[in-house]
PDB file of C-alpha atoms in Angstrom:
ATOM      1  CA  MET A   1     -42.997-169.382-173.786  1.00 37.00           C
ATOM      2  CA  PRO A   2     -45.549-171.559-175.576  1.00 40.00           C
ATOM      3  CA  SER A   3     -49.237-170.874-175.433  1.00 41.00           C
ATOM      4  CA  MET A   4     -51.020-172.393-172.441  1.00 44.00           C
ATOM      5  CA  PRO A   5     -54.623-173.055-173.443  1.00 57.00           C
ATOM      6  CA  GLY A   6     -56.843-173.855-170.558  1.00 74.00           C
ATOM      7  CA  ALA A   7     -55.000-171.904-167.907  1.00 90.00           C
ATOM      8  CA  VAL A   8     -56.566-171.110-164.554  1.00 95.00           C
ATOM      9  CA  LEU A   9     -56.133-167.551-163.336  1.00 97.00           C
ATOM     10  CA  LEU A  10     -55.678-167.421-159.566  1.00 98.00           C
ATOM     11  CA  VAL A  11     -56.297-163.951-158.140  1.00 98.00           C
ATOM     12  CA  GLU A  12     -54.934-164.163-154.608  1.00 97.00           C
ATOM     13  CA  ASP A  13     -52.858-161.733-152.556  1.00 96.00           C
ATOM     14  CA  ASP A  14     -51.816-164.047-149.721  1.00 96.00           C
ATOM     15  CA  PRO A  15     -48.601-165.846-150.736  1.00 97.00           C
ATOM     16  CA  ASN A  16     -49.331-168.635-148.270  1.00 95.00           C
ATOM     17  CA  ASP A  17     -52.713-169.275-149.883  1.00 95.00           C
ATOM     18  CA  VAL A  18     -51.115-169.184-153.337  1.00 96.00           C
ATOM     19  CA  LEU A  19     -48.592-171.786-152.229  1.00 96.00           C
ATOM     20  CA  LEU A  20     -51.277-174.004-150.670  1.00 95.00           C
ATOM     21  CA  ILE A  21     -53.491-173.804-153.747  1.00 95.00           C
ATOM     22  CA  GLN A  22     -50.552-174.573-156.035  1.00 95.00           C
ATOM     23  CA  ARG A  23     -49.651-177.559-153.841  1.00 95.00           C
ATOM     24  CA  ALA A  24     -53.263-178.728-153.889  1.00 95.00           C
ATOM     25  CA  PHE A  25     -53.207-178.550-157.707  1.00 93.00           C
ATOM     26  CA  THR A  26     -50.028-180.630-157.716  1.00 94.00           C
ATOM     27  CA  LYS A  27     -51.374-183.143-155.188  1.00 93.00           C
ATOM     28  CA  ALA A  28     -54.585-183.458-157.195  1.00 91.00           C
ATOM     29  CA  ASN A  29     -52.424-184.077-160.267  1.00 90.00           C
ATOM     30  CA  LEU A  30     -54.031-181.279-162.235  1.00 88.00           C
ATOM     31  CA  GLN A  31     -52.287-180.686-165.527  1.00 84.00           C
ATOM     32  CA  VAL A  32     -53.845-177.297-166.161  1.00 88.00           C
ATOM     33  CA  PRO A  33     -51.383-174.401-166.040  1.00 92.00           C
ATOM     34  CA  MET A  34     -51.965-171.725-163.422  1.00 95.00           C
ATOM     35  CA  GLN A  35     -51.370-168.017-163.789  1.00 97.00           C
ATOM     36  CA  VAL A  36     -51.253-165.978-160.570  1.00 97.00           C
ATOM     37  CA  VAL A  37     -51.831-162.282-159.953  1.00 98.00           C
ATOM     38  CA  ASP A  38     -51.766-160.786-156.470  1.00 97.00           C
ATOM     39  CA  ASN A  39     -54.186-157.863-156.623  1.00 97.00           C
ATOM     40  CA  GLY A  40     -57.396-156.755-158.263  1.00 97.00           C
ATOM     41  CA  GLU A  41     -55.787-154.207-160.566  1.00 97.00           C
ATOM     42  CA  ALA A  42     -53.357-156.819-161.897  1.00 98.00           C
ATOM     43  CA  ALA A  43     -56.334-159.131-162.493  1.00 98.00           C
ATOM     44  CA  VAL A  44     -58.036-156.465-164.615  1.00 98.00           C
ATOM     45  CA  LEU A  45     -54.838-155.784-166.558  1.00 98.00           C
ATOM     46  CA  TYR A  46     -54.311-159.513-167.069  1.00 97.00           C
ATOM     47  CA  LEU A  47     -57.846-160.087-168.315  1.00 97.00           C
ATOM     48  CA  ALA A  48     -57.709-157.008-170.545  1.00 97.00           C
ATOM     49  CA  GLY A  49     -54.387-158.161-171.991  1.00 96.00           C
ATOM     50  CA  ALA A  50     -52.865-154.823-171.054  1.00 96.00           C
ATOM     51  CA  GLY A  51     -49.538-153.678-169.635  1.00 95.00           C
ATOM     52  CA  ASP A  52     -47.290-156.513-168.511  1.00 95.00           C
ATOM     53  CA  TYR A  53     -49.956-158.992-169.633  1.00 96.00           C
ATOM     54  CA  SER A  54     -50.268-157.974-173.290  1.00 95.00           C
ATOM     55  CA  ASP A  55     -48.578-161.133-174.615  1.00 94.00           C
ATOM     56  CA  ARG A  56     -51.387-163.705-174.873  1.00 93.00           C
ATOM     57  CA  ASP A  57     -48.890-166.504-175.466  1.00 92.00           C
ATOM     58  CA  GLN A  58     -47.448-165.901-172.014  1.00 93.00           C
ATOM     59  CA  HIS A  59     -50.691-164.742-170.412  1.00 94.00           C
ATOM     60  CA  PRO A  60     -53.565-166.585-172.125  1.00 93.00           C
ATOM     61  CA  LEU A  61     -57.187-165.934-171.337  1.00 94.00           C
ATOM     62  CA  PRO A  62     -58.132-168.335-168.572  1.00 94.00           C
ATOM     63  CA  ILE A  63     -60.819-170.956-168.826  1.00 92.00           C
ATOM     64  CA  LEU A  64     -61.532-170.445-165.125  1.00 94.00           C
ATOM     65  CA  ILE A  65     -60.851-167.653-162.660  1.00 97.00           C
ATOM     66  CA  LEU A  66     -60.353-168.382-158.969  1.00 97.00           C
ATOM     67  CA  LEU A  67     -61.009-165.043-157.320  1.00 98.00           C
ATOM     68  CA  ASP A  68     -60.349-163.982-153.755  1.00 97.00           C
ATOM     69  CA  LEU A  69     -62.544-161.153-152.483  1.00 97.00           C
ATOM     70  CA  LYS A  70     -60.245-159.335-150.088  1.00 95.00           C
ATOM     71  CA  LEU A  71     -57.665-157.961-152.516  1.00 96.00           C
ATOM     72  CA  PRO A  72     -55.533-154.815-152.610  1.00 95.00           C
ATOM     73  CA  CYS A  73     -56.069-152.138-155.304  1.00 94.00           C
ATOM     74  CA  ARG A  74     -59.466-153.517-156.418  1.00 96.00           C
ATOM     75  CA  SER A  75     -61.553-155.925-154.398  1.00 97.00           C
ATOM     76  CA  GLY A  76     -62.711-159.216-155.845  1.00 97.00           C
ATOM     77  CA  HIS A  77     -66.203-157.709-156.082  1.00 98.00           C
ATOM     78  CA  GLU A  78     -64.826-154.812-158.138  1.00 98.00           C
ATOM     79  CA  VAL A  79     -62.941-157.195-160.423  1.00 98.00           C
ATOM     80  CA  LEU A  80     -66.091-159.245-160.901  1.00 98.00           C
ATOM     81  CA  ALA A  81     -68.181-156.137-161.664  1.00 98.00           C
ATOM     82  CA  TRP A  82     -65.585-154.969-164.205  1.00 98.00           C
ATOM     83  CA  LEU A  83     -65.378-158.420-165.810  1.00 97.00           C
ATOM     84  CA  ARG A  84     -69.124-158.748-166.293  1.00 97.00           C
ATOM     85  CA  GLN A  85     -69.206-155.370-168.064  1.00 97.00           C
ATOM     86  CA  GLN A  86     -66.675-156.516-170.688  1.00 97.00           C
ATOM     87  CA  PRO A  87     -68.578-157.939-173.696  1.00 96.00           C
ATOM     88  CA  SER A  88     -65.684-160.171-174.754  1.00 94.00           C
ATOM     89  CA  LEU A  89     -64.991-161.522-171.249  1.00 95.00           C
ATOM     90  CA  ARG A  90     -68.270-161.558-169.388  1.00 94.00           C
ATOM     91  CA  ARG A  91     -68.856-165.279-169.956  1.00 94.00           C
ATOM     92  CA  LEU A  92     -65.612-166.354-168.295  1.00 95.00           C
ATOM     93  CA  PRO A  93     -66.463-168.659-165.397  1.00 96.00           C
ATOM     94  CA  VAL A  94     -65.536-167.198-162.021  1.00 97.00           C
ATOM     95  CA  VAL A  95     -65.320-169.187-158.819  1.00 97.00           C
ATOM     96  CA  VAL A  96     -64.954-167.002-155.768  1.00 97.00           C
ATOM     97  CA  LEU A  97     -62.492-168.718-153.428  1.00 96.00           C
ATOM     98  CA  THR A  98     -62.262-166.733-150.253  1.00 96.00           C
ATOM     99  CA  SER A  99     -62.202-166.919-146.480  1.00 94.00           C
ATOM    100  CA  SER A 100     -65.328-164.786-146.041  1.00 94.00           C
ATOM    101  CA  GLN A 101     -68.484-166.579-145.006  1.00 95.00           C
ATOM    102  CA  GLU A 102     -70.445-163.330-144.662  1.00 96.00           C
ATOM    103  CA  MET A 103     -73.816-163.569-146.364  1.00 97.00           C
ATOM    104  CA  GLY A 104     -73.404-160.017-147.685  1.00 97.00           C
ATOM    105  CA  ASP A 105     -70.210-161.038-149.517  1.00 97.00           C
ATOM    106  CA  ILE A 106     -71.840-164.204-150.860  1.00 97.00           C
ATOM    107  CA  ASN A 107     -74.965-162.428-152.123  1.00 98.00           C
ATOM    108  CA  ARG A 108     -73.002-159.562-153.651  1.00 98.00           C
ATOM    109  CA  ALA A 109     -70.689-161.990-155.464  1.00 98.00           C
ATOM    110  CA  TYR A 110     -73.668-163.782-157.006  1.00 98.00           C
ATOM    111  CA  ASP A 111     -75.382-160.472-157.805  1.00 98.00           C
ATOM    112  CA  LEU A 112     -72.238-159.460-159.707  1.00 98.00           C
ATOM    113  CA  GLY A 113     -72.208-162.685-161.709  1.00 97.00           C
ATOM    114  CA  ALA A 114     -70.045-165.171-159.816  1.00 97.00           C
ATOM    115  CA  ASN A 115     -70.604-168.720-161.025  1.00 97.00           C
ATOM    116  CA  SER A 116     -69.768-170.296-157.695  1.00 96.00           C
ATOM    117  CA  TYR A 117     -68.703-169.300-154.181  1.00 97.00           C
ATOM    118  CA  LEU A 118     -66.374-171.455-152.108  1.00 96.00           C
ATOM    119  CA  VAL A 119     -64.937-170.813-148.664  1.00 96.00           C
ATOM    120  CA  LYS A 120     -61.273-171.708-148.310  1.00 94.00           C
ATOM    121  CA  PRO A 121     -60.989-174.613-145.933  1.00 93.00           C
ATOM    122  CA  VAL A 122     -58.491-174.593-143.093  1.00 90.00           C
ATOM    123  CA  ALA A 123     -57.253-178.152-143.686  1.00 93.00           C
ATOM    124  CA  PHE A 124     -55.009-178.864-146.662  1.00 94.00           C
ATOM    125  CA  ASN A 125     -56.737-182.156-147.469  1.00 93.00           C
ATOM    126  CA  ALA A 126     -60.066-180.349-147.688  1.00 94.00           C
ATOM    127  CA  LEU A 127     -58.489-177.809-150.061  1.00 94.00           C
ATOM    128  CA  THR A 128     -57.179-180.643-152.204  1.00 94.00           C
ATOM    129  CA  GLU A 129     -60.680-182.137-152.368  1.00 94.00           C
ATOM    130  CA  ILE A 130     -62.062-178.758-153.462  1.00 94.00           C
ATOM    131  CA  VAL A 131     -59.408-178.545-156.182  1.00 93.00           C
ATOM    132  CA  LYS A 132     -60.247-182.066-157.386  1.00 93.00           C
ATOM    133  CA  THR A 133     -63.919-181.122-157.518  1.00 93.00           C
ATOM    134  CA  LEU A 134     -63.117-177.911-159.406  1.00 91.00           C
ATOM    135  CA  ASP A 135     -61.127-179.952-161.896  1.00 89.00           C
ATOM    136  CA  LEU A 136     -63.881-182.500-162.365  1.00 89.00           C
ATOM    137  CA  TYR A 137     -66.669-179.966-162.692  1.00 90.00           C
ATOM    138  CA  TRP A 138     -65.084-176.962-164.447  1.00 89.00           C
ATOM    139  CA  MET A 139     -62.403-178.681-166.540  1.00 85.00           C
ATOM    140  CA  SER A 140     -64.146-181.958-167.408  1.00 85.00           C
ATOM    141  CA  LEU A 141     -67.926-181.756-167.124  1.00 89.00           C
ATOM    142  CA  ASN A 142     -68.709-178.099-167.711  1.00 88.00           C
ATOM    143  CA  GLN A 143     -69.319-176.911-171.258  1.00 86.00           C
ATOM    144  CA  ALA A 144     -67.219-173.781-171.642  1.00 84.00           C
ATOM    145  CA  PRO A 145     -68.786-170.755-173.347  1.00 84.00           C
ATOM    146  CA  THR A 146     -67.378-169.127-176.445  1.00 84.00           C
ATOM    147  CA  LEU A 147     -65.696-165.826-175.806  1.00 81.00           C
TER     148      LEU A 147
END
């Protein structure tokens, strides 16, 4: 498989949410490839380039991570804490995309280094608008850090 520079890593355990987000990417006509892992431990392995994710041609470092908080194995907060402790990865932009609107979750995510916090909308059209905004801001306007 060829290298996929500029991939988005979606860390999401709900297959329905994965499908909706993938459809929103398609509807928004985003050309960026998406990699998906379904739990926090897989996210850590992916980002570390370990185990099943050791081939960086198939599993490139993402330019953006979309991170759910309520994950099996390791929570999104735990993944974020781990990521920010990795010198070679700590600058990766992370957008928390979750259903939690609890202020404790929001504050903790920012304390751990989240770059943004978005609540998943119920309506598909609203999700598509969020994806378009993510594309505009993170893929077009934002100056990516060096890793």
